[in-house]
Short mmCIF file of C-alpha atoms and ligand atoms in Angstrom, two decimals:
data_model
loop_
_atom_site.label_atom_id
_atom_site.label_comp_id
_atom_site.label_asym_id
_atom_site.label_seq_id
_atom_site.Cartn_x
_atom_site.Cartn_y
_atom_site.Cartn_z
CA MET A 1 -27.62 7.22 12.99
CA ARG A 2 -24.26 9.19 12.50
CA MET A 3 -22.03 9.13 15.33
CA PRO A 4 -20.22 12.49 15.70
CA LEU A 5 -18.09 11.16 18.61
CA PHE A 6 -16.32 8.90 16.22
CA ARG A 7 -15.92 11.20 13.32
CA GLY A 8 -12.89 13.38 13.73
CA MET A 9 -14.44 14.87 16.90
CA LYS A 10 -14.42 18.47 15.61
CA PRO A 11 -15.49 20.58 18.74
CA LYS A 12 -17.99 23.39 18.41
CA ARG A 13 -15.15 25.99 18.57
CA TRP A 14 -17.34 28.97 18.18
CA GLY A 15 -19.64 28.05 21.05
CA LEU A 16 -16.54 27.60 23.27
CA ILE A 17 -15.10 30.93 22.25
CA ILE A 18 -18.38 32.79 23.00
CA VAL A 19 -18.71 31.13 26.51
CA PHE A 20 -15.11 31.94 27.28
CA VAL A 21 -15.19 35.75 26.19
CA LEU A 22 -18.58 36.25 28.06
CA VAL A 23 -17.23 34.40 31.36
CA GLU A 24 -13.92 36.13 31.25
CA GLY A 25 -15.45 39.48 30.31
CA VAL A 26 -17.85 39.61 33.28
CA LEU A 27 -15.02 38.37 35.56
CA ILE A 28 -12.50 41.09 34.50
CA TYR A 29 -15.37 43.71 34.55
CA SER A 30 -16.34 42.89 37.97
CA ILE A 31 -12.56 42.77 39.28
CA ILE A 32 -12.10 46.38 37.90
CA ARG A 33 -15.46 47.78 38.65
CA PHE A 34 -16.03 46.60 42.16
CA ARG A 35 -12.29 46.46 43.46
CA GLU A 36 -11.73 47.78 46.86
CA ARG A 37 -10.81 51.59 46.91
CA PRO A 38 -9.63 53.75 49.77
CA ASN A 39 -12.58 54.55 52.21
CA SER A 40 -15.15 52.54 50.31
CA PRO A 41 -17.76 51.15 52.56
CA ALA A 42 -18.13 47.33 53.34
CA PRO A 43 -20.01 45.64 50.57
CA LYS A 44 -23.72 44.95 50.98
CA GLN A 45 -24.11 41.68 52.78
CA ILE A 46 -26.29 39.13 51.22
CA HIS A 47 -26.14 36.15 53.77
CA GLY A 48 -29.46 34.86 54.49
CA ASN A 49 -31.11 35.94 51.34
CA ASN A 50 -33.37 32.93 50.65
CA THR A 51 -34.53 34.00 47.19
CA LEU A 52 -30.89 33.94 45.99
CA GLU A 53 -29.87 30.67 47.62
CA ILE A 54 -32.96 28.91 46.02
CA ILE A 55 -32.02 30.21 42.66
CA TRP A 56 -28.49 29.14 42.95
CA THR A 57 -29.43 25.74 44.05
CA VAL A 58 -32.19 25.19 41.62
CA ALA A 59 -30.68 26.63 38.48
CA PRO A 60 -27.61 24.33 38.61
CA SER A 61 -29.93 21.31 39.28
CA LEU A 62 -31.89 21.84 36.32
CA PHE A 63 -28.70 22.46 34.11
CA LEU A 64 -27.09 19.23 35.42
CA PHE A 65 -30.35 17.38 34.81
CA ALA A 66 -30.38 18.63 31.16
CA VAL A 67 -26.72 17.44 30.80
CA LEU A 68 -27.95 14.01 32.13
CA ILE A 69 -30.61 13.73 29.63
CA GLY A 70 -27.96 14.46 26.86
CA THR A 71 -25.61 11.85 28.28
CA ILE A 72 -28.15 9.22 28.37
CA TYR A 73 -29.32 10.04 24.85
CA THR A 74 -25.73 9.74 23.60
CA MET A 75 -25.26 6.51 25.58
CA PHE A 76 -28.01 4.79 23.85
CA GLY A 77 -26.82 6.11 20.45
CA LEU A 78 -23.57 4.54 21.08
CA ALA A 79 -25.28 1.09 21.67
CA GLN A 80 -24.85 -1.27 18.82
CA PRO A 81 -27.50 -0.85 16.26
CA ALA A 82 -29.75 -3.80 15.37
CA GLY A 83 -29.72 -5.46 11.94
CA PRO A 84 -27.20 -7.41 9.76
CA ASN A 85 -23.67 -7.21 11.12
CA VAL A 86 -20.37 -8.72 10.33
CA GLU A 87 -18.54 -10.30 13.26
CA VAL A 88 -14.82 -10.57 13.28
CA ARG A 89 -12.61 -11.97 16.02
CA VAL A 90 -9.46 -9.94 16.33
CA VAL A 91 -6.32 -11.45 17.93
CA GLY A 92 -3.36 -9.19 18.64
CA HIS A 93 -0.15 -11.02 18.30
CA GLN A 94 3.50 -9.87 18.95
CA TRP A 95 3.45 -8.04 16.42
CA TRP A 96 0.72 -8.56 13.90
CA TRP A 97 -3.10 -8.62 13.89
CA GLU A 98 -5.15 -11.82 13.12
CA PHE A 99 -8.73 -11.32 11.70
CA ASP A 100 -10.90 -14.30 11.99
CA TYR A 101 -14.22 -14.02 10.26
CA VAL A 102 -16.16 -16.13 12.43
CA HIS A 103 -19.38 -16.93 10.40
CA GLU A 104 -17.66 -17.16 7.18
CA ASN A 105 -14.82 -19.45 8.48
CA PHE A 106 -11.69 -17.95 7.24
CA LYS A 107 -8.78 -15.81 8.49
CA THR A 108 -6.50 -13.09 7.27
CA ALA A 109 -3.56 -11.35 8.91
CA ASP A 110 -3.18 -7.48 8.83
CA GLU A 111 -5.92 -7.12 6.16
CA LEU A 112 -9.39 -6.30 7.43
CA VAL A 113 -11.85 -5.88 4.72
CA VAL A 114 -15.48 -4.79 5.52
CA PRO A 115 -18.74 -4.08 3.57
CA GLN A 116 -19.78 -0.44 3.30
CA GLY A 117 -22.51 0.73 5.68
CA THR A 118 -22.67 -2.38 7.78
CA THR A 119 -22.06 -2.66 11.43
CA ILE A 120 -18.82 -4.47 12.19
CA GLN A 121 -18.80 -6.21 15.43
CA LEU A 122 -15.20 -6.92 16.79
CA ASP A 123 -14.32 -9.38 19.46
CA LEU A 124 -10.85 -8.37 20.65
CA GLU A 125 -8.41 -10.75 22.39
CA SER A 126 -4.68 -10.94 22.95
CA ASN A 127 -2.54 -13.97 23.24
CA ASN A 128 0.46 -12.08 24.86
CA VAL A 129 0.63 -8.53 26.08
CA ILE A 130 -1.84 -5.59 26.08
CA HIS A 131 -2.29 -4.06 22.57
CA SER A 132 -4.75 -1.30 21.45
CA PHE A 133 -6.79 -1.74 18.37
CA TRP A 134 -7.24 1.73 16.38
CA ILE A 135 -8.40 2.66 12.92
CA PRO A 136 -7.81 6.46 13.39
CA GLN A 137 -10.37 7.30 10.52
CA LEU A 138 -13.11 4.91 11.63
CA THR A 139 -12.81 4.01 15.43
CA GLY A 140 -11.75 5.21 18.84
CA LYS A 141 -9.19 3.04 20.50
CA THR A 142 -10.02 0.03 22.42
CA ASP A 143 -7.58 -2.09 24.44
CA VAL A 144 -6.71 -5.72 23.48
CA ILE A 145 -6.27 -7.54 26.69
CA PRO A 146 -4.78 -11.11 27.45
CA GLY A 147 -7.32 -13.33 29.04
CA HIS A 148 -10.34 -10.78 28.46
CA HIS A 149 -12.67 -10.14 25.73
CA ASN A 150 -13.31 -6.50 24.70
CA ARG A 151 -16.00 -5.89 22.19
CA MET A 152 -16.48 -2.79 19.97
CA TRP A 153 -18.22 -1.86 16.82
CA PHE A 154 -17.91 0.50 13.87
CA LYS A 155 -19.40 1.30 10.56
CA ALA A 156 -17.65 2.54 7.42
CA ASP A 157 -19.84 4.96 5.45
CA ASP A 158 -17.38 5.63 2.59
CA LEU A 159 -15.53 3.25 0.09
CA THR A 160 -11.85 3.32 0.28
CA THR A 161 -9.67 4.10 -2.66
CA THR A 162 -6.46 3.35 -0.75
CA PRO A 163 -6.91 1.39 2.54
CA TYR A 164 -7.13 3.00 5.85
CA ARG A 165 -4.16 2.16 7.97
CA GLY A 166 -5.04 0.69 11.39
CA GLU A 167 -2.48 0.60 14.05
CA CYS A 168 -1.79 -0.63 17.62
CA ALA A 169 -2.15 2.30 20.01
CA GLU A 170 -0.57 0.79 23.18
CA TYR A 171 3.18 0.02 23.67
CA CYS A 172 3.53 -3.81 23.46
CA GLY A 173 7.19 -4.23 23.04
CA SER A 174 10.29 -3.35 20.78
CA GLN A 175 8.10 -3.61 17.46
CA HIS A 176 5.01 -1.75 18.72
CA ALA A 177 5.44 0.57 15.88
CA HIS A 178 5.37 -2.11 13.35
CA MET A 179 1.85 -3.55 14.06
CA ASP A 180 -0.19 -1.81 11.37
CA PHE A 181 -2.88 -3.31 9.39
CA ASN A 182 -4.91 -2.13 6.14
CA VAL A 183 -8.62 -1.55 6.16
CA THR A 184 -10.50 -1.86 3.09
CA VAL A 185 -14.24 -0.76 2.75
CA LEU A 186 -16.10 -2.60 -0.32
CA ARG A 187 -19.36 -2.37 -1.82
CA GLN A 188 -21.51 -5.18 -0.45
CA SER A 189 -21.38 -7.12 -3.72
CA ASP A 190 -17.76 -6.70 -3.97
CA TYR A 191 -17.53 -7.91 -0.33
CA MET A 192 -19.27 -11.10 -1.05
CA THR A 193 -16.96 -11.85 -3.96
CA TRP A 194 -13.89 -11.15 -1.52
CA ILE A 195 -15.50 -13.62 1.06
CA THR A 196 -15.86 -16.32 -1.58
CA THR A 197 -12.37 -16.03 -2.72
CA GLN A 198 -10.89 -15.95 0.80
CA GLN A 199 -12.76 -19.17 1.78
CA GLN A 200 -11.28 -21.08 -1.02
CA ALA A 201 -8.24 -23.39 -0.35
CA ALA A 202 -4.90 -22.80 -1.91
CA ALA A 203 -4.10 -25.03 -4.99
CA ALA A 204 -2.72 -28.45 -3.90
CA LYS A 205 -0.04 -28.00 -6.41
CA PRO A 206 0.93 -24.79 -8.29
CA THR A 207 1.51 -25.24 -12.01
CA ASP A 208 4.51 -22.91 -12.26
CA PRO A 209 7.73 -24.88 -11.70
CA THR A 210 9.55 -22.22 -9.61
CA ALA A 211 6.35 -21.92 -7.49
CA LEU A 212 6.10 -25.51 -7.14
CA ALA A 213 9.92 -25.57 -6.01
CA GLY A 214 8.95 -22.86 -3.51
CA GLN A 215 6.01 -25.01 -2.10
CA GLN A 216 8.32 -27.96 -1.57
CA LEU A 217 10.60 -25.61 0.28
CA PHE A 218 7.50 -24.31 2.29
CA LEU A 219 6.73 -27.94 3.19
CA GLY A 220 10.37 -29.30 3.83
CA ALA A 221 13.68 -27.69 3.85
CA GLY A 222 12.53 -24.21 4.42
CA ASN A 223 10.88 -25.27 7.75
CA CYS A 224 8.00 -22.77 7.03
CA GLN A 225 5.03 -25.01 7.84
CA GLY A 226 6.08 -25.44 11.50
CA CYS A 227 4.70 -21.96 12.10
CA HIS A 228 2.42 -21.02 8.95
CA GLY A 229 -0.57 -22.79 7.59
CA ILE A 230 -1.79 -22.83 4.07
CA VAL A 231 -5.25 -24.40 3.75
CA GLY A 232 -5.32 -27.14 0.99
CA VAL A 233 -1.50 -27.59 1.60
CA ASN A 234 -0.74 -28.23 5.16
CA LEU A 235 -4.13 -27.60 6.56
CA GLN A 236 -7.54 -29.03 6.03
CA GLY A 237 -9.40 -25.98 6.67
CA PHE A 238 -9.10 -22.65 8.48
CA ASN A 239 -10.11 -24.28 11.68
CA ASP A 240 -7.94 -27.36 11.40
CA PRO A 241 -7.07 -28.43 14.93
CA LYS A 242 -3.33 -28.06 13.58
CA THR A 243 -3.75 -24.14 13.59
CA GLN A 244 -3.52 -24.18 17.38
CA GLY A 245 0.27 -24.91 17.20
CA LEU A 246 1.06 -22.36 14.34
CA ILE A 247 2.41 -19.22 15.77
CA GLY A 248 2.58 -17.27 12.38
CA PRO A 249 -0.14 -15.85 10.01
CA ASN A 250 -2.10 -18.10 7.98
CA LEU A 251 -0.85 -17.66 4.32
CA THR A 252 -3.51 -19.21 2.31
CA HIS A 253 -4.08 -15.79 0.47
CA PHE A 254 -0.96 -14.10 1.18
CA GLY A 255 -0.55 -13.00 -2.43
CA SER A 256 -3.70 -10.80 -2.16
CA ARG A 257 -2.30 -8.96 0.90
CA ARG A 258 -0.09 -5.92 0.97
CA LEU A 259 1.64 -5.88 4.12
CA ILE A 260 4.43 -7.85 5.51
CA ALA A 261 4.60 -8.52 9.20
CA GLY A 262 2.67 -5.49 10.46
CA GLY A 263 3.63 -3.16 7.74
CA VAL A 264 7.47 -3.34 8.51
CA LEU A 265 7.74 -3.83 4.82
CA SER A 266 5.13 -3.46 1.96
CA TRP A 267 4.47 -6.34 -0.14
CA ASP A 268 3.91 -5.33 -3.83
CA PRO A 269 4.17 -8.35 -6.36
CA SER A 270 5.00 -5.81 -9.23
CA THR A 271 8.23 -5.32 -7.47
CA CYS A 272 8.89 -8.99 -7.05
CA GLN A 273 8.91 -10.32 -10.47
CA VAL A 274 10.44 -13.86 -10.66
CA VAL A 275 11.80 -14.69 -14.37
CA ASN A 276 13.50 -18.07 -15.07
CA GLY A 277 13.86 -18.92 -11.20
CA LYS A 278 15.27 -15.48 -10.29
CA LEU A 279 13.98 -12.21 -8.91
CA VAL A 280 14.46 -9.47 -11.55
CA ASN A 281 15.41 -6.91 -8.94
CA GLN A 282 15.57 -8.41 -5.47
CA ASN A 283 16.80 -5.21 -3.61
CA SER A 284 13.42 -3.50 -4.47
CA CYS A 285 11.33 -6.45 -3.46
CA GLY A 286 10.21 -6.13 0.22
CA LEU A 287 9.42 -10.15 0.50
CA TYR A 288 12.94 -10.77 -0.64
CA GLN A 289 14.46 -8.50 2.21
CA TRP A 290 12.01 -10.25 4.68
CA LEU A 291 12.98 -13.72 3.79
CA HIS A 292 16.53 -12.97 3.51
CA ASP A 293 16.86 -11.51 7.01
CA PRO A 294 13.44 -11.29 9.06
CA LEU A 295 15.35 -10.72 12.39
CA GLY A 296 17.38 -7.90 10.81
CA VAL A 297 14.40 -6.30 9.43
CA LYS A 298 12.23 -6.59 12.42
CA PRO A 299 14.44 -7.52 15.48
CA GLY A 300 12.64 -9.55 18.17
CA ASN A 301 10.02 -11.05 15.98
CA ASP A 302 9.22 -14.73 16.05
CA MET A 303 10.23 -15.42 12.47
CA VAL A 304 13.40 -17.42 12.98
CA ILE A 305 14.54 -19.16 9.70
CA GLY A 306 17.85 -20.59 8.47
CA GLN A 307 19.80 -18.68 5.97
CA LEU A 308 18.08 -19.17 2.50
CA SER A 309 19.89 -18.81 -0.85
CA ASP A 310 18.91 -16.24 -3.45
CA THR A 311 17.48 -18.96 -5.52
CA GLN A 312 15.44 -20.51 -2.71
CA ILE A 313 13.97 -17.05 -1.82
CA ALA A 314 12.98 -16.51 -5.33
CA GLN A 315 11.25 -19.86 -5.41
CA LEU A 316 9.23 -18.86 -2.04
CA VAL A 317 8.43 -15.58 -3.41
CA ALA A 318 7.04 -16.94 -6.70
CA TYR A 319 4.98 -19.46 -4.54
CA LEU A 320 3.69 -16.82 -1.96
CA GLU A 321 2.84 -14.71 -5.07
CA SER A 322 0.65 -17.48 -6.37
CA LEU A 323 -1.42 -17.63 -3.25
CA LYS A 324 -4.02 -15.03 -4.27
CU1 CUA B 401 0.62 -4.06 19.88
CU2 CUA B 401 1.53 -1.96 20.36
#
């Protein structure tokens, strides 16, 4: 069943215009035609006219009853349809989104990928303040409230060529405007391939020497693993009990994502090429800017790191890029 309510909400403008013109026309005609003139007699009194009183009691009752039937019909239409669905737990952080594919056992950050034509059931929660989950092209807004689980569902009928942009629609602090996420709609078969890729652990040791140096930084002097997890490196799996203490996004497949920190910067590996241990053009690389000065780029966020040298950043970029 198609849901006109969630599809751009185009009002039936012509119907509204006809009703408006009719009602206003009769009103203006009556005001002019039946206005009081000098010496005009008192109007005809209709008090106590049972026929009229019955008509204007019964007619609106019938009309409201018809509206009630339409309302109930629509309410049933909005109930979640039966059949196969994908269940995603959505956690609003300050300021990024965590997507936990509960039955497939993996997590992403700021990237929601869904199969075409399938009911996507979302369980929304927040670990801090109130956010609001919104994909303008696909859904209405639903509040994401700490200590409370809100549920919603949607269905995407069309494949995406460029991802839809989802956003936070409730003021949640200084970086509320930087809490975006990408939504990609894939064919069922492509979606299954994506799932299989996301479930995999990262390589225990990258082969490229620069990336390997980046991994050592991640695990050691860079202090990254105090907040971030990579399955196969510092986590046994996506549900490793250690994830409880990690406040940053899981980075296992960071190389396949396209947003940094809720869209404050875009992450495009083609602008972040590392050759001989150096970034070819670090100023055009969003990930360089982020690792160089995360608090300058997004003041107030939780990513507090020491100053890294350009060589160290190039190593981290090479490593993160390898996490496809
Ligand atoms: Cu989260 Cu605004």
